[in-house]
């Protein structure tokens, strides 16, 4: 990350952090589901929300 910052590649830093945050959220969501904090329906709904968010981002040209 430091090299990207020094090279002024802020867009790559943002992309990495967005991906990292999403991955972390999906891991947390799975663990919360396995721990009983979400039932199967709620877990599926939240996964669908993430899917829809990603589809919206892709449709807007953000990949």
mmCIF file of C-alpha atoms in Angstrom:
data_model
loop_
_atom_site.group_PDB
_atom_site.id
_atom_site.type_symbol
_atom_site.label_atom_id
_atom_site.label_comp_id
_atom_site.label_asym_id
_atom_site.label_seq_id
_atom_site.Cartn_x
_atom_site.Cartn_y
_atom_site.Cartn_z
ATOM 1 C CA UNK A 1 0.000 0.000 0.000
ATOM 2 C CA UNK A 2 2.766 2.435 0.809
ATOM 3 C CA UNK A 3 4.222 2.085 -2.666
ATOM 4 C CA UNK A 4 0.826 2.673 -4.261
ATOM 5 C CA UNK A 5 0.411 5.787 -2.111
ATOM 6 C CA UNK A 6 3.844 7.080 -3.024
ATOM 7 C CA UNK A 7 3.146 6.402 -6.707
ATOM 8 C CA UNK A 8 -0.115 8.349 -6.461
ATOM 9 C CA UNK A 9 -2.228 5.328 -7.339
ATOM 10 C CA UNK A 10 -5.086 6.253 -5.043
ATOM 11 C CA UNK A 11 -7.666 4.558 -7.258
ATOM 12 C CA UNK A 12 -5.937 1.210 -6.741
ATOM 13 C CA UNK A 13 -5.837 1.771 -2.982
ATOM 14 C CA UNK A 14 -9.555 2.544 -2.920
ATOM 15 C CA UNK A 15 -10.357 -0.512 -5.058
ATOM 16 C CA UNK A 16 -8.307 -2.765 -2.797
ATOM 17 C CA UNK A 17 -9.937 -1.419 0.352
ATOM 18 C CA UNK A 18 -13.437 -1.732 -1.099
ATOM 19 C CA UNK A 19 -12.764 -5.351 -1.985
ATOM 20 C CA UNK A 20 -11.202 -6.028 1.410
ATOM 21 C CA UNK A 21 -14.153 -4.457 3.246
ATOM 22 C CA UNK A 22 -16.656 -6.478 1.218
ATOM 23 C CA UNK A 23 -14.760 -9.713 1.784
ATOM 24 C CA UNK A 24 -14.522 -9.012 5.512
ATOM 25 C CA UNK A 25 -18.253 -8.312 5.656
ATOM 26 C CA UNK A 26 -19.090 -11.561 3.857
ATOM 27 C CA UNK A 27 -16.896 -13.550 6.251
ATOM 28 C CA UNK A 28 -18.537 -11.806 9.221
ATOM 29 C CA UNK A 29 -21.991 -12.459 7.761
ATOM 30 C CA UNK A 30 -21.235 -16.168 7.399
ATOM 31 C CA UNK A 31 -19.889 -16.431 10.928
ATOM 32 C CA UNK A 32 -22.865 -14.510 12.317
ATOM 33 C CA UNK A 33 -25.186 -16.899 10.488
ATOM 34 C CA UNK A 34 -23.359 -19.959 11.793
ATOM 35 C CA UNK A 35 -23.454 -18.424 15.276
ATOM 36 C CA UNK A 36 -27.225 -18.133 15.124
ATOM 37 C CA UNK A 37 -27.489 -14.352 14.741
ATOM 38 C CA UNK A 38 -29.222 -14.692 11.348
ATOM 39 C CA UNK A 39 -31.664 -17.400 10.368
ATOM 40 C CA UNK A 40 -31.476 -18.935 6.892
ATOM 41 C CA UNK A 41 -33.988 -16.460 5.442
ATOM 42 C CA UNK A 42 -32.205 -13.399 6.855
ATOM 43 C CA UNK A 43 -28.847 -14.723 5.698
ATOM 44 C CA UNK A 44 -30.156 -15.262 2.163
ATOM 45 C CA UNK A 45 -31.717 -11.785 2.146
ATOM 46 C CA UNK A 46 -28.455 -10.158 3.172
ATOM 47 C CA UNK A 47 -26.537 -12.093 0.537
ATOM 48 C CA UNK A 48 -29.094 -10.885 -2.019
ATOM 49 C CA UNK A 49 -28.555 -7.278 -0.890
ATOM 50 C CA UNK A 50 -24.818 -7.643 -1.431
ATOM 51 C CA UNK A 51 -25.436 -9.206 -4.838
ATOM 52 C CA UNK A 52 -27.736 -6.330 -5.832
ATOM 53 C CA UNK A 53 -25.195 -3.760 -4.640
ATOM 54 C CA UNK A 54 -22.509 -5.368 -6.770
ATOM 55 C CA UNK A 55 -24.815 -5.530 -9.794
ATOM 56 C CA UNK A 56 -25.599 -1.823 -9.392
ATOM 57 C CA UNK A 57 -21.906 -0.961 -9.154
ATOM 58 C CA UNK A 58 -21.138 -3.015 -12.264
ATOM 59 C CA UNK A 59 -24.017 -1.398 -14.185
ATOM 60 C CA UNK A 60 -22.562 2.002 -13.311
ATOM 61 C CA UNK A 61 -19.200 0.987 -14.738
ATOM 62 C CA UNK A 62 -17.452 0.337 -11.434
ATOM 63 C CA UNK A 63 -15.641 -2.958 -11.519
#
